[in-house]
Each structure stands twice: as structure tokens, then as C-alpha cells.
Amino acid sequence: MMARPHLSLGDATVFVLVALILAAAVFGNLLAPEATFSSDIGNAFLPPDAQHWLGTDSQGRDVLWRVIAGAAPSLLSSMLVVTIYSLIGVVVATLATVVPRWLDEGLMRGTEIGLALPGVIVAMGFASAMGPSLASAVIAMSITGWPITARLLRSITRQTMVAPYVQGAQVMGVSRFRLMTRHVLPNSLDVLIIKWSGDVSITILVLGGLSFVGVGAQPPSAEWGAMISDARSYVSTAWWTAAAPGAAIALTAVSFSLLGDILQRRLGGAGASGGARS
Amino acid sequence: MKPLLEVRALTIDVPKGEGWMRVVDGVDFSIGAGERVALVGESGSGKSMTARALMRLDDALRIGGAIRFAGEEVLGCTEAEMRALRGSGIGMVFQDPMASLDPFMRVGDQVAEVLRIRGVGRAEAHARAVAILAELGVRDAASRSGAYPHEFSGGMRQRVVLAMALVAGPKLLVADEPTTALDARIQQQVLDLIDDAAADRGLGVLLITHNLGIVAGFADRVLVMYSGRIVEEGPVEQIFAAPAHPYTRGLIAAVPRADMRVDRLPPIDGAPPSPARRPSGCAFHPRCPVRLPVCVMTAPQLRPSGGGSVACHLAAAEEAMA
Amino acid sequence: MTGLAVTDLCKSYPAAGGGRREVLKGVSLRIDKGECVGLIGESGSGKSTLIRCALGLEKPDSGRVDYEGSFVHEATGPDLLLFRREVQIVFQDPFASLNPRMTVEELVGEGLLVHRIEPSRARRRACVAELLGRVGLEADAMHRYPRAFSGGQRQRIAIARALAVSPRILVCDEPVSALDVSVQAQVINLLADMRSALGLGILFVAHDIGVVRYLCDSVLVLAEGRVVEEGPTETVFGDPQHDYTRALMAAAPVPDPAEAKARRALRRQQREAARGSEP
């Protein structure tokens, strides 16, 4: 039996961080006190102290609680975006793998056109057409993100298709559907799991950026980009109002990026059919 | 006379999880000047690890015992002394020539580089590189030395690697599965090249292989390795004509011959064990057709038998009876 | 007409520097049920392309592949299904030929499932156990994944998987060359046993003359896309007619030190003579 690699301190730290951030995203809104979402102008701009660990913002709301509550719109929306476009990518790549070559070519030309559309520009277009909101940013990012995934997966399924076990299944008369679902995809999707984590990291930055420039989540949402946008006028007097959500974005992006690296290390090669003789 | 290479009680451990795993467990052998020795073994036998240990190519290995080359202790060498030893003392050829070659460097430069780092001038290094490539059968060596590795076929690449191993004038050539990936005709050509080069230079050769067939025509002496130990050693004629260890006997009988028809191949049951799960006593006992009760308990020592030596309880008992 | 017949197969691929490289230049061969045909070829001889065309994985430029009287590359419906069931393959590298994400039970039972031979899961499991026993593996192997097995055991699993659908023809593409020497004979003997027990036709593709001479009734020697010599195994190897066959025979290692060293000395003389004759 092959021994699993030991859990190093660094890896464990990343897992704990990701778990904490996910917990904040899922339970943050439920746990946050009522005051997190209502204004109390009398207590505005209190610097960090024992009661408000990260101070209060322009509306007198506790910054730490807002950052925790903001995990939901910031992280869950990013995960939603990446999950949607990954699924679209899987469907497109799977189709391209099973259809005749000319249609495969056509689909891949289509993805090249898709590649040329920058998500940020499309998001701005959506914002002006539908009105700026987190939903319009999520839709725009979801429908522009898939081409890279589709192309990556197509190049992997191309390799998997010529693996001897896939050819053997073809010789055995396995249907195309079964060939894809039992043989090709299970041995091709490892990379997507790794990519998913890295993409969440990037998408958090982009969605935060969109909110910051005003085409994503709108105040009073606790979305981190929106919080920074809201705080930018007071940076010189109340730096914590911008620094806290900024740090949250950075920490989350780095955590998911590192998670991707760890998955790469642990999953990478698991599906590969190596095994050299000495 | 002192042997060229002397290996005593060699043990090699590789890191595994928190601890170490023993892959070579007490190996003794020596190679005289100009002698050809074949080290034969299957996967997990530790034969390639032994080769890596000789050259200290892998810092992750824990090596115990003694390796003396030309009277000098290799395991005590500094890294600088090791660099001098590789190439001008011991030349090395590996299974995959592409892994030994820099894909972005002209082959002539790669061969010359071996001399350049030993302080030979540019023009002279280049001339000697071209000369040795020509000697090893690279046609138009002067112009072909300007080509890149990918422009060469597998057999030609192996010639370049051989040139790199030989150009600094070593006393011993270690060839680790040098022909495994090649077709039979190319395999024979490369072995003949090693044969010629070794004969012309009076070179000692350690040929490491899983293929007993290529050993018969090449080696003077054969070491048979199984699960980290040498189980039999002797002159090549004796190994093939009268193998004393059941494993050696099984190996020779299990290979179908190209030059005659055999009716039934007697297979060896089971598979070679991985170092992580080495059987108790004699490591071969689970597969052995003539196992004795003692074989399960204690590992047999390598003792003299005929012109060689064998590590087998049964062989020892038969010797004692006779 | 029975068995698998390849007639005058040609196949070329686009070459790197423009134009086309002819890989197969009119190859014909035929395997009947119960017959073992060896195909000897070095790398670049076109044997892989031949196998892919013969199995219907690739379309030849010209020529035809027939199975049981129907043209494989145009077969549809029941004819194709029959071909996909009765002609199976065992690959060289048992580490790459078994889907790492499937258990041995799923791997061996897949053919029974897709050809609806044994749709019930319980009956299929019993079948798989029987097949594993036939190739010399324990029945409880079925719950594990391929990575838990050694090379020789994996090749047994691959053979059990192919045999599950009761094929008539088994194409073996270098099935033992990736295995440890002491394990090769086990797999070769297993194939020989299966052939006599099941009346299997075997196309045994290899570069190793010894294995082919041991196992096959007749042999074809493939070189640069052409069959250069063919006939009964003992006739071809006992008295090779083509220079290429002779060269292959001469290059095959001989496990007899006296004979091998005599040959080596002879080759050395020839090389020296050749060197002396050069200007």
C-alpha cells in the first residue's frame, strides 16, 4: 500500500484557515449581532479596543463582525462563480471529446472567441444594463470564465482518450456515454479540483475589485470589496475600516491559492498511470 | 593485487515516511582492473540503488559499509573529490540517454564539457570529443557533433552518453540498464561498443541489468541480486551451466530461447517482493520450489561454492553432504 | 470464413516536414480461432498502427479488415457488437491498461455489463470470481484497485477482463515485455493454457523472438510497414530466408556463454575487418 504523505504543519495551517473562512461564510450571518447591520452613528470610527477588536466603521458598526458576515457574499459568490463556469467547461470539453472532429474544432474556435471576452468588461456591461448588483457581477463572471476550463480539460481528455485503458474500453464496445463517465472524466478531473481552488482565490480578488469600483455588491452589503469602497474616504482617519476587509480578501485569496498548491501536490499523479520499473 | 572497486557490507536505506527503508542489505563484491561484472536483478532487488550509491548520486540515500575505488574510500570523499572521481575514475551510462543529456546543448559541447571542467582547453576538448564520438561510431562526427540530442536516434544518443562517460579516461564503467529501451539490434550494437571500448582501454565494467540473456556474451563474472542481497556470484560459465541458487536456476529456465524450441517454460511462482515487505529468513523462500524449514527462519549467508559463492541453505547442506 | 483477416492494409500519417509517411505498405495477415500467430516487429515497424487498424480503432487508407465475413470498418449494429465482443486486446503496460479508478470487480465485470451478458450484479460478481480463479488470482482481489497489485498480477487482471466476454480472438500487444523476467513465464503459460482451454485465436505481437518461438504456431516478420517473411514458426526461425529476419535472430541474446562469446568474437573480427578496409 502506498502511504499517504504526512500532514505537515504548513498544510494543516492552510486547512484550518480555509475551514475557518468557510465556517464564517456559512454561519457568520447567523451569529453576527443585530447591530452589525444597523447604524449607530454615535459610535462611529471607534478605533480597535477590547469591545470592538477591529474598531467600528462610519455607521458605528463593529468591523470584525462585518468582516465575518462579509465572508458569505464575498467567498460564496466566488465559489458559485467558479463552480458554474467549471461545470460549463466540463460540459463543453466533454461534448468536444465525443463529437466528430469538425464539431470539436468548431467548439474550440468558439471557446477562443469566449477567451477574448474579459470578464470585467462584460460585468461592467451587465451592470449598466441590469443595474449594478452582486448578482449581475456573478452572472457576468460565470459566463465568461468557462473557456479556459474547457480548453484545459479538453487538452487533458485528449491525452486520456489515448490511454491504453480507454482504448481497451473502446475495443470492448463500451458506449460513448460510459466511456466518458467511467473512464475519461474520472481520470481527467483531478486538475479541475486543483484549478477550482486557485480560481476561487482569483475570483475573490476580481469580485472584490468589481464591488470596489461600484459594479458589484452595493453598500450596505458587508461584501469585502463594497466595505473597502465604503471605507476609502476615511482611510486617513480610520485606517481599520479599509484594512480589515482588505486583509480578509488577501487572507482568503492566499489560503485558497495555497489550498490549490496542496491539492496539486496530493492529487497530482494520483490518477496518472505511472510506475517505473527499476 | 588490489581490486579496482571493492564494496564491503554495503547497506542503503531510502527515506520512507518518518523512518528509513532498507533497500540494499549487506552487499559485498569487488571488480578487478579490466574485469566485466554483471549485476543481475529484478525490480526491488536494489541493483540500481547499488549503482547510485557507488557514485553517490543521491544525497537522500543513507549509505553504510565501505566502497573503495583504487584503494580510496568513496564514502569519505568530499563533494569536490567525488566530482573528480565521476568521469575520470568511474564513468556512468544510464538507461534513458535523454535524461543524461541537456536538450539545449550541442552533443559535441556536452562531451567536451566533461573535459572542460577538468581544465582542458577549449580546442583540445572539442577535438577529443569529436575523436571519441567517431570512435564510437558516430558518422561525420565533426559535423554531427554540432547537432542537438533530439536530432539523434535512441541508439545514437546512447553513443553520446557513452562518449561522455569515457572521454575523461575512467578506469571503471558503470552501465545501468544501458540497452533496456532499445531494439535488439541496437542493443547488440551498443553492447558491442561498450565491449570494444572496454577492451581497447582495459576498462573494468559493471553492467547492471534485468536481462540475463545479454549477460552471457558480455560478462566474466555474474552477481545475482534478490531483494537487497547478493544470492549468488560466480564466473559466467558456471552461473549458466550450473546455477547453485534456486532463484538463478529459475531465472535461466524461465527465459524462452530464440535459438531453440522449448516445450514448457517452468515459471517461478509469485513476484519479487518490494523492499517494504521483505519475507523473513531467505527472501526467496515464498517462491522457492525446494524450500527447507530453516529457510523461513534464518537468512543464509553467502558462502563459497565451486568457483563462486551462493547464499542458500540447501546448497550449503548439499555441499556438506558431499 | 472464420477469424480475423487483414488484407492489404495501407496507412500513412502526415510527416513532420510536409508530405506523408507511409507506416503500413500493404500488410495482410489472418488469425483463425484456436490459432496462435506471432508478429515480430521492432519499434517503427508499424506494428502499433497495424493493431489499431485491425481493432477498428483507426481507419486504414486502403485495404480491409474482416471479421466473420463482415467488413470491420463499416460494421454497424449487431455485426459491430459481435466484433467488439469477440475480439479483445491485452496491452503491454499493465500499469496503464487498467483504469485506476475502477475496482477489479468493475474492471473484469465491465464487459459482462456492457454486452448485457450478466446484467444482475450478484451473478456478475460470481462470474468475476470465477474468472479471477481461472487466471490464478484470489476472489477477494475483486474489491481492490489495480494499484494494489504487482505487474504480473495486473496483467492477469487484464487477461481476465478480456476473457470475460468469451472472445474468439485475443490480440496481445507485447504482453510480457514490461514484466519482471521471473514473472513473464507465468503470463506466457497462462495465455498458452487459455488458448488450448478456450480455443482462443491469439495474435501475439512482440519484439522478442524467444517468446514468439515458444508460443506461436506461425509468425510474420514486419519491417518498415511490410511483412518481409512469414510461415510456420519453426520454418521461419529454423531457417530464416530474409536478411532482416537473420539480423534479428543474430541480435537475440543467447543464454549460453560459450556460444554468445564465440558470436561476440566473430562480430568483433568483422568490425575490425570493416575498419581495416576503410580508407
XYZ file of C-alpha atoms in Angstrom, chain A residues 112-207:
96
model
C -11.310 31.065 -28.346
C -13.922 33.755 -29.002
C -15.061 33.333 -25.407
C -11.466 33.718 -24.246
C -11.275 37.102 -25.933
C -14.104 38.457 -23.738
C -12.707 39.842 -20.489
C -14.994 39.138 -17.551
C -14.514 42.580 -16.036
C -15.714 44.361 -19.199
C -18.717 42.062 -19.522
C -19.507 42.682 -15.841
C -19.496 46.446 -16.468
C -21.817 45.917 -19.416
C -24.160 43.846 -17.270
C -24.023 46.444 -14.531
C -25.107 49.191 -16.911
C -27.846 47.029 -18.454
C -29.258 45.343 -15.329
C -28.143 47.827 -12.687
C -25.054 47.172 -10.567
C -25.505 44.284 -8.118
C -23.608 41.264 -6.836
C -25.941 39.072 -8.902
C -25.062 40.798 -12.170
C -21.344 40.540 -11.379
C -21.725 36.826 -10.561
C -23.605 36.164 -13.801
C -21.067 38.070 -15.865
C -18.108 36.267 -14.307
C -19.826 32.869 -14.604
C -20.483 33.159 -18.328
C -17.024 34.451 -19.149
C -14.888 32.141 -17.025
C -15.554 28.767 -18.680
C -13.412 28.899 -21.861
C -10.093 28.421 -20.023
C -11.519 25.496 -18.067
C -12.999 23.986 -21.216
C -9.725 24.241 -23.104
C -7.675 22.888 -20.227
C -9.990 19.947 -19.743
C -10.178 19.280 -23.480
C -6.401 19.034 -23.670
C -6.429 16.604 -20.747
C -9.238 14.449 -22.133
C -7.336 14.347 -25.418
C -4.462 12.682 -23.555
C -6.741 10.449 -21.518
C -8.524 9.264 -24.669
C -5.348 7.598 -25.931
C -4.530 5.928 -22.610
C -4.464 2.150 -23.069
C -7.331 1.611 -20.632
C -9.573 3.917 -22.660
C -8.605 2.214 -25.900
C -9.219 -1.139 -24.258
C -12.700 0.016 -23.253
C -13.364 1.072 -26.858
C -12.249 -2.327 -28.097
C -14.674 -3.839 -25.612
C -17.528 -1.846 -27.149
C -18.228 0.448 -24.203
C -20.753 3.159 -25.120
C -19.581 6.733 -25.537
C -21.525 7.819 -22.511
C -19.973 5.163 -20.304
C -16.565 5.790 -21.835
C -16.742 9.437 -20.764
C -18.370 8.988 -17.360
C -16.468 5.924 -16.172
C -13.127 6.104 -17.945
C -12.229 9.531 -19.282
C -13.720 12.084 -16.879
C -12.827 10.386 -13.568
C -9.219 10.328 -14.736
C -9.238 13.896 -16.060
C -10.970 15.936 -13.369
C -8.162 15.983 -10.774
C -6.735 19.047 -12.430
C -10.077 20.859 -12.220
C -10.273 20.360 -8.460
C -6.843 21.946 -8.164
C -7.791 24.703 -10.587
C -11.104 25.310 -8.789
C -9.298 26.300 -5.613
C -6.854 28.579 -7.400
C -9.692 30.149 -9.390
C -11.702 30.884 -6.244
C -8.676 32.757 -4.980
C -8.526 34.907 -8.127
C -12.287 35.394 -8.351
C -12.418 36.761 -4.802
C -9.968 39.447 -5.862
C -11.885 40.239 -9.059
C -15.338 40.318 -7.427
